[in-house]
Amino acid sequence: MANLDSVLRHAVTPPAFDQTKLNRERLVDIIHANIPRKLIVIATPAGYGKTTLLANFSDQTELPVCWVRITEADRDVMRFATILAVSLQRRFRRLVGKFDLERLSDSSPQALAHTLADIIDVNVSETFVIALDDVHIINRSKATTAFVDAFLDVLPEQVTVLAAGREVLEVSLAKLMAEGALAGLGPQDLALTRLELAELAEIQAGVELSRQDADRLLEETRGWITGVVLSGKLSSSGLSTLVQDPRPMVYEYLASVVLNRQPDDLRRFMLDSSVFPVMTAEGCDYLLKQEQSNRFLRRLVRGGMFVTATDDTPRTYEYHPQFRQFLLELLKSADRKRYRRYLVRAANYLADHGSPEHAVDLYSEAGAYSRAAALAEERAEEMHLSGRWITLESWSQRLEESKAVAPKVFLYLAASYTEQGNLEPAESSLQRSQEMLKPGAAKSIRAYTEILRGHIAYRRGQYDEVLEAADSAERLLGIRGSRQRKSNCCRLRALATLEKGDLQSAEAYAERAFELLDHPSLKSAQAYALIDLSNIQLDLGKSTEAHATSLKAHEILLEIGGPIKLAVSFNNMAYDAHLQGRYEEALELYNEGLKFARQAASPAREANILFSQADLFADLDLALQAAELYGQGLNIAARLDNLSLTRYGCIQTSILHRRRGGSVLAHEWLGRAMELEKRSDDPPAVTIQLSALEAMAKPDQAKNALSRLLRKEKRLDVSERTLTLYFMARAALSAGDLDQAQDVLEQTLDWSGGNGTEQFVAGELAFDSDFREFARLRLGSHPVLSVIFRRIETMRGIAQLYQETPEDADATVQLALFALGEASIHCQERRLSDLKPLAREVLFHLADHQRVERDVLLETFWPQHPPGRQVANLHTTVYNLRRELGRDVILHEGPVYCLNPELPIEYDVIRFERAASIAEGLPPGDPRKMFALTEAINSYGGPFLTEFASDWVMERRRDLEMRYLDLLAQHAQEALVRDQPLRAVNTLRQALQIDPYRDDTNLYFLEALGRLGRRSEVVSHYQRYIRLLADELGLDPPEPVRELYARLID
């Protein structure tokens, strides 16, 4: 925390809770009771004690609490995410270094939220709370509320968000409510009760309120805490004056009671220090040019002067927002020059100590617009690179209003907008920046304006303007200009010439763009340049070079890339692996890409990867998996209203059906793709697939269409040209022209081998046995065909593996519970030894009772806790069990908890009781009974859960033990019936070790000894038995035992 500025340190440190103040145990317990929910909202107007309640909860709870105090600066989503990450790392040291927000600077709010949630889920196993104070401030920020909404949507089970503010947090409350994941506290909940009011009066004034006084004060104030305080009823002057007038104005109270009653030096300190949003002793000393601030701040806290403080060192302090506003207005009205002077001095301190956002605000409030503009200009590029575009937006609006000149602020804001694809505001901000730039401005900055103009034009499809902007930028840069800027110009040229169809020139420009970036600090730019080059090389058919280039880019992005970049890179790598026949590697890479696409909250990227995965499964002849993935991708594309993705999904689904002989369905899906493309002529992909469908039934028509495509479309990419040639050959074979079929197929093989598109041929030939056999007979010696046939065999082998693979292990959790004898828990054949004793006992309770009401669990395991703590403890315990055993092992259906009956869970107590029931159900003398009794006795491993001494365990242990003793007695009786006295003796010894007082076992034991002729043992055992009864219980042996003993002795 030493490296944090005072504002950030204050934001992540909970205020100290004064133990002498009112402890609102009732509300703390309500919060605990709702810990199982995702979100607990506390929404009331000012003065109800929201922050104090959060501090009270943080002090009283046993759960870890991560604190986030929100300010106006947190309307910038990257700053809010930074503060949340710092708070999490402060509480959980294992998270230090896990949040690399620089890599996420260009991520969407949803992607930020997904990433933070994933990191929490992987690294933090215990239940904890994130406390957000003053959430009403971020309601005005769409980006930050989008972050919080997405964060709640994917919130790990072990986390609860506690959000307090003057307004309800603007997230998807209806969805949370429908899921049972929302709880709320309002003014009626935070209003003081009669008991709390009486306690407050005792604490604050040392007086005892009468019932009449309390009722009248509650009626007057409606339990509003600030109203109670402002009423004067709890002042040291006593109770002689009841509230006669309407509630005093807050301003009058603060002036007459709080401020004017203070000594002059303290009153002056309060007024002057209020210019700081967050105070430290060092900052106040700097502001006031003195060294007594620490003493004043401590006096304010002791006097309860509407100040909150942290316990951390160095301590930070904050006035209540209403009180600070009152002090600022008073200072401003009393001495405007002094007010401005102190604002500027405070801004200087904050600027030097890492709080530029607050410094710019204070400069602007002081009217020091040139200073505000200078600081904003100095920090503009840093804000852009760290994704803080909302701060740039706020600064631009503030500076525009003041007519201050700050071209870099608008320039880097335009860059941020451009990266987001938000072109209208990008163009407007860029124009404003150019208007502010002076003729003598640095050429590098002026060149950057041209580069941004080129990027905006590229996104608009204005490729001539892109080239014009690149020319202008290069002229400004000259020979000695920035190599990074020159690389940007080359990238623009490469992208524009690629779109204009000049692939060779595009490749040369892309190579030059990368060469200019030969510096370790430019890795991100290097990766982008390599991705451009790889895509151009693929279009040129240079698959080997493209793969090598993609690999270089991928290595860089693994080091510095955010989720969206990694999703693209993994998809590119997987596509390369698919084309080169490395199918299993491709599947793994696609899975990684899908993970990052979802983390980036990018449905378009997710759909793209789903389609790519489906293409691979389709080639492998795993039709069900392919159809499922195409369906998922099409659903996303439809939701996004993305015509390009939808068209691709329809075409590929058509191919899936065609390959499996479903020509009707294939036509239907292709028709859907054509309906999306309202053009006079069909795109090449559609023409190729129509011809593929006609190659068998109308081969001449198919050949003509494909021939026209080859003549007309000079810009067919290498894969489209490969398929065009392939289906021309197939149509020729269907038409009976074997020589033409051989000739065109040979062209296909030559072209695909030279351009790295063998996989497209393999994917089609794998489903066409006739054409495959024709190729083998006519062109069996062709080297590319040999490669293709090996690919087909590999695909079949992998498909076989996938078809034989059992269901995902996560869907069938193997759980074995052993409670008899040495207790143990085994999950998927692994013994769990890290579970805490209480969690183990709860698990055995659920296994033993099968379905348990929540209230029974609460009273069984946490009877000494208040209701809210009980619920929180149960939630934490169940979460810990699910984390160890699997989320679907323990079910929660309404008020009932149970183990999932559909999972193969073994429990030795059930096995014992089942065996006992079978044995007990057989009549005496039945030939099967002896065997059944032996099985039941052998299944009893020992006393039930000896490690626990709870009432339910003790009672259950005794019941099971009694049943075991009954079985032993029956076993001995059956042995005697079968004239096996020695077997009976051995059985009865086990029973007597457990219960030496039991009459029937002693009776059978004596009888068995008598049958064995062991008279001395009969006597010695009988003497021990009667002494034991007399000494321990004060009883005589029952008559049947006495009679048997007499008969055996005589």
mmCIF file of N, CA and C in Angstrom, residues 108-117 143-156 170-172 601:
data_model
loop_
_atom_site.group_PDB
_atom_site.id
_atom_site.type_symbol
_atom_site.label_atom_id
_atom_site.label_comp_id
_atom_site.label_asym_id
_atom_site.label_seq_id
_atom_site.Cartn_x
_atom_site.Cartn_y
_atom_site.Cartn_z
ATOM 1 N N SER A 108 -13.309 -4.318 -23.489
ATOM 2 C CA SER A 108 -14.620 -3.777 -23.152
ATOM 3 C C SER A 108 -14.860 -3.914 -21.646
ATOM 4 N N PRO A 109 -15.815 -3.147 -21.091
ATOM 5 C CA PRO A 109 -16.137 -3.322 -19.663
ATOM 6 C C PRO A 109 -16.514 -4.762 -19.330
ATOM 7 N N GLN A 110 -17.239 -5.411 -20.231
ATOM 8 C CA GLN A 110 -17.641 -6.798 -19.982
ATOM 9 C C GLN A 110 -16.422 -7.717 -19.936
ATOM 10 N N ALA A 111 -15.450 -7.471 -20.831
ATOM 11 C CA ALA A 111 -14.238 -8.293 -20.836
ATOM 12 C C ALA A 111 -13.443 -8.093 -19.556
ATOM 13 N N LEU A 112 -13.347 -6.851 -19.101
ATOM 14 C CA LEU A 112 -12.671 -6.577 -17.827
ATOM 15 C C LEU A 112 -13.332 -7.360 -16.701
ATOM 16 N N ALA A 113 -14.660 -7.314 -16.678
ATOM 17 C CA ALA A 113 -15.399 -7.994 -15.607
ATOM 18 C C ALA A 113 -15.172 -9.502 -15.651
ATOM 19 N N HIS A 114 -15.230 -10.080 -16.824
ATOM 20 C CA HIS A 114 -15.036 -11.529 -16.965
ATOM 21 C C HIS A 114 -13.639 -11.931 -16.508
ATOM 22 N N THR A 115 -12.640 -11.118 -16.877
ATOM 23 C CA THR A 115 -11.266 -11.445 -16.507
ATOM 24 C C THR A 115 -11.084 -11.396 -14.995
ATOM 25 N N LEU A 116 -11.577 -10.335 -14.368
ATOM 26 C CA LEU A 116 -11.441 -10.229 -12.905
ATOM 27 C C LEU A 116 -12.164 -11.377 -12.209
ATOM 28 N N ALA A 117 -13.356 -11.714 -12.700
ATOM 29 C CA ALA A 117 -14.116 -12.805 -12.082
ATOM 30 C C ALA A 117 -13.378 -14.140 -12.238
ATOM 31 N N ALA A 143 -20.308 2.799 -18.852
ATOM 32 C CA ALA A 143 -19.232 1.814 -18.912
ATOM 33 C C ALA A 143 -19.039 1.108 -17.572
ATOM 34 N N THR A 144 -19.039 1.885 -16.493
ATOM 35 C CA THR A 144 -18.793 1.274 -15.179
ATOM 36 C C THR A 144 -19.980 0.424 -14.747
ATOM 37 N N THR A 145 -21.201 0.881 -15.006
ATOM 38 C CA THR A 145 -22.352 0.045 -14.657
ATOM 39 C C THR A 145 -22.394 -1.218 -15.528
ATOM 40 N N ALA A 146 -21.945 -1.104 -16.781
ATOM 41 C CA ALA A 146 -21.862 -2.296 -17.635
ATOM 42 C C ALA A 146 -20.849 -3.281 -17.050
ATOM 43 N N PHE A 147 -19.747 -2.755 -16.529
ATOM 44 C CA PHE A 147 -18.744 -3.610 -15.877
ATOM 45 C C PHE A 147 -19.357 -4.336 -14.684
ATOM 46 N N VAL A 148 -20.022 -3.578 -13.811
ATOM 47 C CA VAL A 148 -20.592 -4.180 -12.605
ATOM 48 C C VAL A 148 -21.673 -5.192 -12.973
ATOM 49 N N ASP A 149 -22.482 -4.866 -13.988
ATOM 50 C CA ASP A 149 -23.544 -5.783 -14.419
ATOM 51 C C ASP A 149 -22.952 -7.097 -14.919
ATOM 52 N N ALA A 150 -21.919 -6.993 -15.754
ATOM 53 C CA ALA A 150 -21.270 -8.212 -16.270
ATOM 54 C C ALA A 150 -20.564 -8.971 -15.154
ATOM 55 N N PHE A 151 -19.975 -8.248 -14.231
ATOM 56 C CA PHE A 151 -19.278 -8.879 -13.097
ATOM 57 C C PHE A 151 -20.272 -9.679 -12.260
ATOM 58 N N LEU A 152 -21.442 -9.110 -12.009
ATOM 59 C CA LEU A 152 -22.461 -9.829 -11.247
ATOM 60 C C LEU A 152 -22.970 -11.043 -12.014
ATOM 61 N N ASP A 153 -23.018 -10.933 -13.335
ATOM 62 C CA ASP A 153 -23.520 -12.040 -14.150
ATOM 63 C C ASP A 153 -22.628 -13.271 -14.048
ATOM 64 N N VAL A 154 -21.309 -13.046 -13.942
ATOM 65 C CA VAL A 154 -20.365 -14.176 -13.884
ATOM 66 C C VAL A 154 -19.702 -14.286 -12.514
ATOM 67 N N LEU A 155 -20.334 -13.677 -11.510
ATOM 68 C CA LEU A 155 -19.733 -13.631 -10.180
ATOM 69 C C LEU A 155 -19.514 -15.034 -9.625
ATOM 70 N N PRO A 156 -18.282 -15.338 -9.187
ATOM 71 C CA PRO A 156 -18.048 -16.655 -8.584
ATOM 72 C C PRO A 156 -18.941 -16.876 -7.362
ATOM 73 N N GLU A 170 -27.695 0.629 -10.818
ATOM 74 C CA GLU A 170 -28.423 0.411 -12.072
ATOM 75 C C GLU A 170 -27.831 -0.757 -12.854
ATOM 76 N N VAL A 171 -28.169 -1.960 -12.399
ATOM 77 C CA VAL A 171 -27.772 -3.202 -13.082
ATOM 78 C C VAL A 171 -29.037 -4.009 -13.338
ATOM 79 N N SER A 172 -28.865 -5.235 -13.817
ATOM 80 C CA SER A 172 -30.029 -6.067 -14.192
ATOM 81 C C SER A 172 -30.707 -6.620 -12.944
ATOM 82 N N ALA A 601 -15.603 -11.082 -23.454
ATOM 83 C CA ALA A 601 -17.012 -10.734 -23.649
ATOM 84 C C ALA A 601 -17.256 -10.285 -25.090
#
